Short mmCIF file of C-alpha atoms in Angstrom, two decimals:
data_model
loop_
_atom_site.label_atom_id
_atom_site.label_comp_id
_atom_site.label_asym_id
_atom_site.label_seq_id
_atom_site.Cartn_x
_atom_site.Cartn_y
_atom_site.Cartn_z
CA MET Z 431 -102.23 -26.66 28.70
CA ILE Z 432 -99.82 -28.93 26.82
CA MET Z 433 -101.36 -31.95 25.15
CA PRO Z 434 -99.87 -35.47 25.35
CA CYS Z 435 -97.06 -36.20 22.86
CA TRP Z 436 -96.13 -32.48 22.89
CA CYS Z 437 -93.69 -30.58 25.10
CA LYS Z 438 -91.52 -27.49 25.42
CA MET Z 439 -88.01 -27.46 24.04
CA GLY Z 440 -86.76 -26.39 27.47
CA SER Z 441 -87.83 -24.95 30.81
CA THR Z 442 -87.36 -21.36 29.57
CA SER Z 443 -88.78 -21.97 26.11
CA ILE Z 444 -92.13 -20.66 24.91
CA ASP Z 445 -92.27 -22.90 21.84
CA VAL Z 446 -94.04 -26.24 21.94
CA GLY Z 447 -93.11 -29.10 19.62
CA GLY Z 448 -93.72 -32.78 19.10
CA CYS Z 449 -91.86 -35.19 21.38
CA PRO Z 450 -89.25 -37.41 19.70
CA VAL Z 451 -90.33 -40.10 22.20
CA ALA Z 452 -94.10 -39.61 22.34
CA ASP Z 453 -94.67 -41.74 25.47
CA ALA Z 454 -92.26 -39.51 27.43
CA CYS Z 455 -94.63 -36.53 27.12
CA VAL Z 456 -97.88 -37.04 29.02
CA GLY Z 457 -99.09 -33.44 28.82
CA GLY Z 458 -100.17 -31.04 31.55
CA ASN Z 459 -99.79 -27.49 32.81
CA GLY Z 460 -96.67 -25.51 33.63
CA THR Z 461 -93.63 -27.72 33.92
CA ASP Z 462 -95.51 -30.89 34.79
CA TYR Z 463 -95.86 -32.34 31.30
CA CYS Z 464 -93.17 -35.04 31.28
CA ARG Z 465 -93.63 -38.68 32.17
CA GLU Z 466 -92.40 -39.67 35.64
CA GLY Z 467 -88.61 -39.90 35.61
CA HIS Z 468 -88.23 -37.59 32.59
CA GLU Z 469 -87.10 -33.97 32.47
CA GLY Z 470 -85.31 -31.45 30.27
CA PRO Z 471 -85.70 -30.53 26.60
CA TYR Z 472 -88.35 -32.64 24.86
CA CYS Z 473 -88.62 -34.62 28.14
CA ASN Z 474 -85.59 -36.49 26.81
CA LEU Z 475 -83.44 -36.61 29.95
CA CYS Z 476 -83.74 -38.90 32.96
CA LEU Z 477 -83.81 -37.76 36.57
CA ASP Z 478 -81.06 -38.90 38.92
CA GLY Z 479 -81.62 -42.54 39.79
CA TRP Z 480 -83.37 -43.27 36.50
CA THR Z 481 -82.03 -44.70 33.23
CA LYS Z 482 -83.35 -45.22 29.71
CA ASP Z 483 -84.63 -48.58 28.57
CA PRO Z 484 -84.35 -49.84 24.96
CA LEU Z 485 -87.47 -47.82 24.04
CA LEU Z 486 -85.85 -44.60 25.38
CA LEU Z 487 -88.23 -44.37 28.36
CA CYS Z 488 -86.75 -43.65 31.79
CA ARG Z 489 -86.98 -46.47 34.33
CA SER Z 490 -86.12 -46.32 38.02
CA CYS Z 491 -82.76 -47.80 38.98
CA ASP Z 492 -84.15 -49.02 42.31
CA ASN Z 493 -82.72 -52.42 43.05
CA SER Z 494 -84.09 -55.13 45.30
CA LEU Z 495 -83.26 -58.66 46.32
CA MET Z 496 -86.02 -59.92 44.03
CA ASP Z 497 -84.47 -58.07 41.05
CA THR Z 498 -81.10 -59.64 41.79
CA VAL Z 499 -82.60 -63.12 42.10
CA MET Z 500 -84.61 -62.72 38.90
CA THR Z 501 -81.53 -61.52 37.02
CA GLY Z 502 -79.61 -64.59 38.16
CA VAL Z 503 -82.49 -66.89 37.21
CA ILE Z 504 -82.81 -65.32 33.76
CA LEU Z 505 -79.06 -65.56 33.13
CA PHE Z 506 -79.03 -69.20 34.20
CA ALA Z 507 -82.10 -70.01 32.09
CA GLY Z 508 -80.54 -68.22 29.11
CA ALA Z 509 -77.30 -70.17 29.48
CA MET Z 510 -79.24 -73.45 29.67
CA PHE Z 511 -81.36 -72.50 26.66
CA PHE Z 512 -78.41 -71.62 24.43
CA GLY Z 513 -76.49 -74.65 25.68
CA GLY Z 514 -79.45 -76.83 24.74
CA LEU Z 515 -79.63 -75.21 21.32
CA LEU Z 516 -75.93 -75.91 20.78
CA ILE Z 517 -76.34 -79.59 21.72
CA LEU Z 518 -79.42 -79.88 19.49
CA PHE Z 519 -77.55 -78.21 16.64
CA LYS Z 520 -74.67 -80.68 16.92
CA ARG Z 521 -77.04 -83.66 16.98
CA MET Z 522 -79.07 -82.43 14.02
CA THR Z 523 -76.00 -81.69 11.93
CA ASN Z 524 -73.97 -84.78 12.82
CA GLY Z 525 -72.70 -85.96 9.45
CA LYS Z 526 -74.91 -83.44 7.62
CA LYS Z 527 -72.66 -80.58 6.58
CA GLY Z 528 -75.27 -79.05 4.28
CA LEU Z 529 -77.87 -78.82 7.04
CA GLY Z 530 -75.34 -77.43 9.50
CA LYS Z 531 -74.29 -74.74 7.07
CA ARG Z 532 -77.88 -73.71 6.35
CA LEU Z 533 -78.72 -73.49 10.06
CA LYS Z 534 -75.57 -71.50 10.82
CA ASN Z 535 -76.08 -69.07 7.95
CA GLY Z 536 -79.75 -68.66 8.81
CA GLY Z 537 -78.86 -67.98 12.43
CA LYS Z 538 -76.37 -65.32 11.37
CA ILE Z 539 -79.00 -63.53 9.27
CA ILE Z 540 -81.53 -63.63 12.13
CA PHE Z 541 -78.94 -62.32 14.62
CA VAL Z 542 -77.96 -59.39 12.36
CA ALA Z 543 -81.63 -58.54 11.69
CA ALA Z 544 -82.33 -58.61 15.44
CA GLN Z 545 -79.43 -56.23 16.11
CA ILE Z 546 -80.81 -53.73 13.59
CA MET Z 547 -84.35 -54.06 14.98
CA VAL Z 548 -83.19 -53.48 18.57
CA ASN Z 549 -81.45 -50.27 17.46
CA LEU Z 550 -84.47 -48.87 15.60
CA PRO Z 551 -86.16 -47.19 18.63
CA SER Z 552 -83.05 -45.08 19.24
CA ILE Z 553 -82.73 -44.23 15.53
CA ILE Z 554 -86.44 -43.58 14.80
CA PRO Z 555 -87.92 -42.82 18.26
CA ALA Z 556 -91.38 -41.84 16.95
CA MET Z 557 -91.89 -45.20 15.26
CA SER Z 558 -95.11 -46.80 16.48
CA MET Z 559 -94.90 -50.44 17.57
CA PRO Z 560 -97.42 -52.92 19.04
CA ALA Z 561 -97.06 -53.68 22.74
CA ASN Z 562 -95.81 -57.24 22.13
CA VAL Z 563 -93.09 -55.94 19.80
CA LYS Z 564 -91.99 -53.44 22.46
CA GLU Z 565 -91.68 -56.23 25.01
CA ALA Z 566 -89.65 -58.30 22.53
CA MET Z 567 -87.36 -55.29 21.99
CA LYS Z 568 -86.74 -55.03 25.73
CA ALA Z 569 -86.02 -58.74 26.01
CA ALA Z 570 -83.52 -58.57 23.14
CA SER Z 571 -81.78 -55.41 24.38
CA PHE Z 572 -78.65 -57.44 25.24
CA LEU Z 573 -78.04 -57.64 21.47
CA ASN Z 574 -77.61 -53.87 21.29
CA VAL Z 575 -73.84 -53.67 20.93
CA ASP Z 576 -73.83 -51.48 17.82
CA VAL Z 577 -70.52 -49.59 17.83
CA PHE Z 578 -71.43 -47.88 14.53
CA ASN Z 579 -74.43 -46.17 16.13
CA MET Z 580 -72.42 -45.06 19.15
CA ILE Z 581 -69.67 -43.53 17.00
CA PHE Z 582 -72.02 -41.63 14.70
CA GLY Z 583 -73.94 -40.41 17.76
CA LEU Z 584 -71.05 -38.06 18.55
CA PHE Z 585 -71.87 -35.73 15.65
CA PRO Z 586 -75.53 -34.61 15.27
CA CYS Z 587 -76.73 -31.73 17.46
CA ASP Z 588 -80.24 -30.28 17.89
CA SER Z 589 -80.71 -26.51 18.08
CA LEU Z 590 -83.33 -25.15 20.48
CA ASP Z 591 -85.19 -21.84 20.23
CA ASN Z 592 -83.02 -20.14 22.87
CA ASP Z 593 -79.74 -20.49 20.94
CA ILE Z 594 -78.79 -23.71 22.69
CA SER Z 595 -77.40 -26.66 20.78
CA LEU Z 596 -77.47 -30.07 22.45
CA LEU Z 597 -76.01 -33.41 21.45
CA ARG Z 598 -78.90 -35.44 20.00
CA LYS Z 599 -77.67 -38.64 21.63
CA ASP Z 600 -77.54 -37.05 25.10
CA TYR Z 601 -79.36 -33.78 25.79
CA SER Z 602 -77.30 -33.22 28.93
CA ILE Z 603 -74.30 -32.34 26.72
CA SER Z 604 -74.04 -28.94 25.04
CA CYS Z 605 -72.47 -28.80 21.60
CA PHE Z 606 -70.97 -25.43 22.57
CA ASP Z 607 -69.05 -26.82 25.56
CA GLY Z 608 -65.31 -26.47 25.59
CA GLY Z 609 -63.54 -29.57 24.37
CA ARG Z 610 -66.34 -30.43 21.93
CA GLY Z 611 -63.91 -30.11 19.02
CA PHE Z 612 -61.64 -32.73 20.58
CA TRP Z 613 -64.46 -35.25 20.87
CA VAL Z 614 -65.60 -34.58 17.30
CA MET Z 615 -62.04 -35.21 16.16
CA CYS Z 616 -61.99 -38.44 18.17
CA GLY Z 617 -65.30 -39.41 16.59
CA TRP Z 618 -64.00 -38.93 13.05
CA SER Z 619 -60.89 -40.88 13.99
CA MET Z 620 -63.07 -43.76 15.16
CA VAL Z 621 -65.08 -43.56 11.92
CA LEU Z 622 -61.82 -44.14 10.05
CA VAL Z 623 -60.75 -46.90 12.43
CA PHE Z 624 -64.01 -48.80 12.81
CA PRO Z 625 -66.78 -48.33 10.20
CA ILE Z 626 -64.51 -47.46 7.28
CA GLY Z 627 -61.51 -49.39 8.59
CA VAL Z 628 -63.37 -52.65 9.22
CA VAL Z 629 -65.07 -52.60 5.81
CA ALA Z 630 -61.77 -51.82 4.09
CA MET Z 631 -59.99 -54.57 6.05
CA TYR Z 632 -62.67 -57.10 5.08
CA TYR Z 633 -62.25 -56.21 1.42
CA LEU Z 634 -58.45 -56.32 1.49
CA VAL Z 635 -58.40 -59.69 3.27
CA LEU Z 636 -60.90 -61.19 0.83
CA ARG Z 637 -59.24 -59.59 -2.20
CA SER Z 638 -55.89 -61.10 -1.25
CA LYS Z 639 -57.50 -64.59 -1.25
CA LYS Z 640 -59.65 -64.09 -4.35
CA ALA Z 641 -57.95 -66.81 -6.40
CA ARG Z 642 -58.75 -69.38 -3.71
CA LEU Z 643 -62.22 -68.03 -2.93
CA THR Z 644 -63.46 -68.24 -6.52
CA ARG Z 645 -62.88 -72.00 -6.76
CA ASN Z 646 -65.80 -74.40 -6.39
CA VAL Z 647 -67.46 -74.77 -3.00
CA GLU Z 648 -65.94 -78.15 -2.10
CA GLU Z 649 -62.38 -77.00 -2.81
CA ARG Z 650 -62.84 -73.84 -0.76
CA LEU Z 651 -64.04 -75.78 2.27
CA GLU Z 652 -61.00 -78.07 2.16
CA ASP Z 653 -58.50 -75.21 1.78
CA GLU Z 654 -56.77 -74.59 5.13
CA GLU Z 655 -55.19 -71.40 3.76
CA ILE Z 656 -58.55 -69.57 3.89
CA ALA Z 657 -60.15 -71.42 6.82
CA ALA Z 658 -59.45 -68.56 9.24
CA GLN Z 659 -61.53 -66.18 7.09
CA MET Z 660 -64.43 -68.63 6.66
CA PHE Z 661 -66.88 -66.38 8.52
CA LEU Z 662 -66.42 -63.79 5.74
CA TRP Z 663 -66.98 -65.97 2.68
CA GLU Z 664 -68.53 -69.31 3.62
CA PRO Z 665 -72.22 -68.27 3.30
CA TYR Z 666 -71.77 -66.95 -0.25
CA LYS Z 667 -71.26 -68.39 -3.72
CA PRO Z 668 -67.68 -68.30 -5.07
CA GLU Z 669 -68.45 -65.50 -7.54
CA PHE Z 670 -69.74 -63.37 -4.64
CA TRP Z 671 -66.62 -63.70 -2.50
CA TYR Z 672 -66.92 -59.96 -1.65
CA TRP Z 673 -70.55 -59.97 -0.45
CA GLU Z 674 -69.74 -59.66 3.26
CA VAL Z 675 -68.35 -56.20 2.46
CA ILE Z 676 -71.72 -55.21 0.95
CA GLU Z 677 -73.62 -56.72 3.88
CA THR Z 678 -71.47 -54.90 6.45
CA THR Z 679 -71.92 -51.64 4.55
CA ARG Z 680 -75.69 -52.16 4.62
CA ARG Z 681 -75.65 -52.58 8.40
CA LEU Z 682 -73.52 -49.47 8.71
CA MET Z 683 -75.96 -47.44 6.59
CA MET Z 684 -79.05 -48.74 8.42
CA THR Z 685 -77.72 -47.92 11.88
CA GLY Z 686 -74.89 -45.39 12.05
CA VAL Z 687 -75.57 -43.28 8.96
CA LEU Z 688 -79.36 -43.28 9.39
CA SER Z 689 -78.98 -42.06 12.98
CA THR Z 690 -77.30 -38.83 11.78
CA ILE Z 691 -80.48 -37.72 9.97
CA GLU Z 692 -83.12 -35.81 11.96
CA PRO Z 693 -85.08 -38.46 13.91
CA SER Z 694 -88.53 -39.39 12.59
CA SER Z 695 -88.27 -36.81 9.81
CA PHE Z 696 -89.49 -37.48 6.29
CA SER Z 697 -85.87 -37.42 5.12
CA GLN Z 698 -84.88 -40.14 7.58
CA LEU Z 699 -87.84 -42.37 6.75
CA ALA Z 700 -87.32 -41.87 3.01
CA ALA Z 701 -83.60 -42.62 3.31
CA GLY Z 702 -84.29 -45.81 5.27
CA LEU Z 703 -86.91 -46.94 2.75
CA ILE Z 704 -84.64 -46.25 -0.22
CA MET Z 705 -81.75 -48.13 1.41
CA ASN Z 706 -83.92 -51.18 2.09
CA VAL Z 707 -85.59 -51.27 -1.32
CA LEU Z 708 -82.26 -50.80 -3.10
CA TYR Z 709 -80.56 -53.56 -1.11
CA LEU Z 710 -83.52 -55.92 -1.51
CA THR Z 711 -83.51 -55.35 -5.28
CA ILE Z 712 -79.78 -56.04 -5.53
CA LEU Z 713 -80.10 -59.09 -3.26
CA CYS Z 714 -82.90 -60.61 -5.35
CA GLN Z 715 -81.03 -60.02 -8.58
CA ALA Z 716 -77.65 -61.28 -7.34
CA ASN Z 717 -78.83 -64.23 -5.20
CA PRO Z 718 -75.42 -64.45 -3.50
CA TYR Z 719 -76.15 -67.01 -0.79
CA ASN Z 720 -74.75 -70.48 -1.31
CA GLU Z 721 -77.86 -72.48 -0.53
CA LYS Z 722 -78.77 -75.65 -2.40
CA LYS Z 723 -82.48 -76.32 -2.80
CA GLY Z 724 -84.10 -79.67 -2.54
#
């Protein structure tokens, strides 16, 4: 008898371990211990016709007319909602540059935080969350466009007790398959192009404009020479012209790098905690955001 939240590493395995996604393992006898729609090692694969939701649980891909209609209604309502927000934003900030800047910068921070939160279930699958938070995660799943996490997902493999090594991101892929070396090489190439390349490009672009970026706020805003790079420097004080590089590095560490550590392990949780505390300490000491009080 296998208890809930526990499962075998594979159909031929005799060892039982904790499920990375606890809700996927309902317990039972023999091979019937995975949640409906789940199969494979750690119940971490979906049956044909099923796909994983943002919480890594398999959902049926069955489609119906009602699903299609509801999708259209939700898309239309979403477009109307964001259109209304845009109109409201323009009315509220008409002639009030300071208010507009604060709202825009605040929205950027909320959007980035939401992206990280939506990725957390795939990075730390054993993390317990209240039911309302889970529903919010599902609703915000359209924000999950984290390229960093996808790139770093090409590397970590999990070894099972029968000398099988599977890609942690997708247990249907063996790390011993032919051609694996090619994909690892492609992954490292993308690390150089995207995570490292983007951060380096941000720094080089900002560094080349440093003389203009370190002038007072009013002069910077009127300078057409650096207007195209405004999204990189506008939220920050002149002396912190480089802060977007630090912020991008933080997002990279909290998603891509953290996902390479064994999921839900003490090392992963400790690394995430250290990263957050360290960044929060630096943020409080530096106070880089260009926000006027009063």
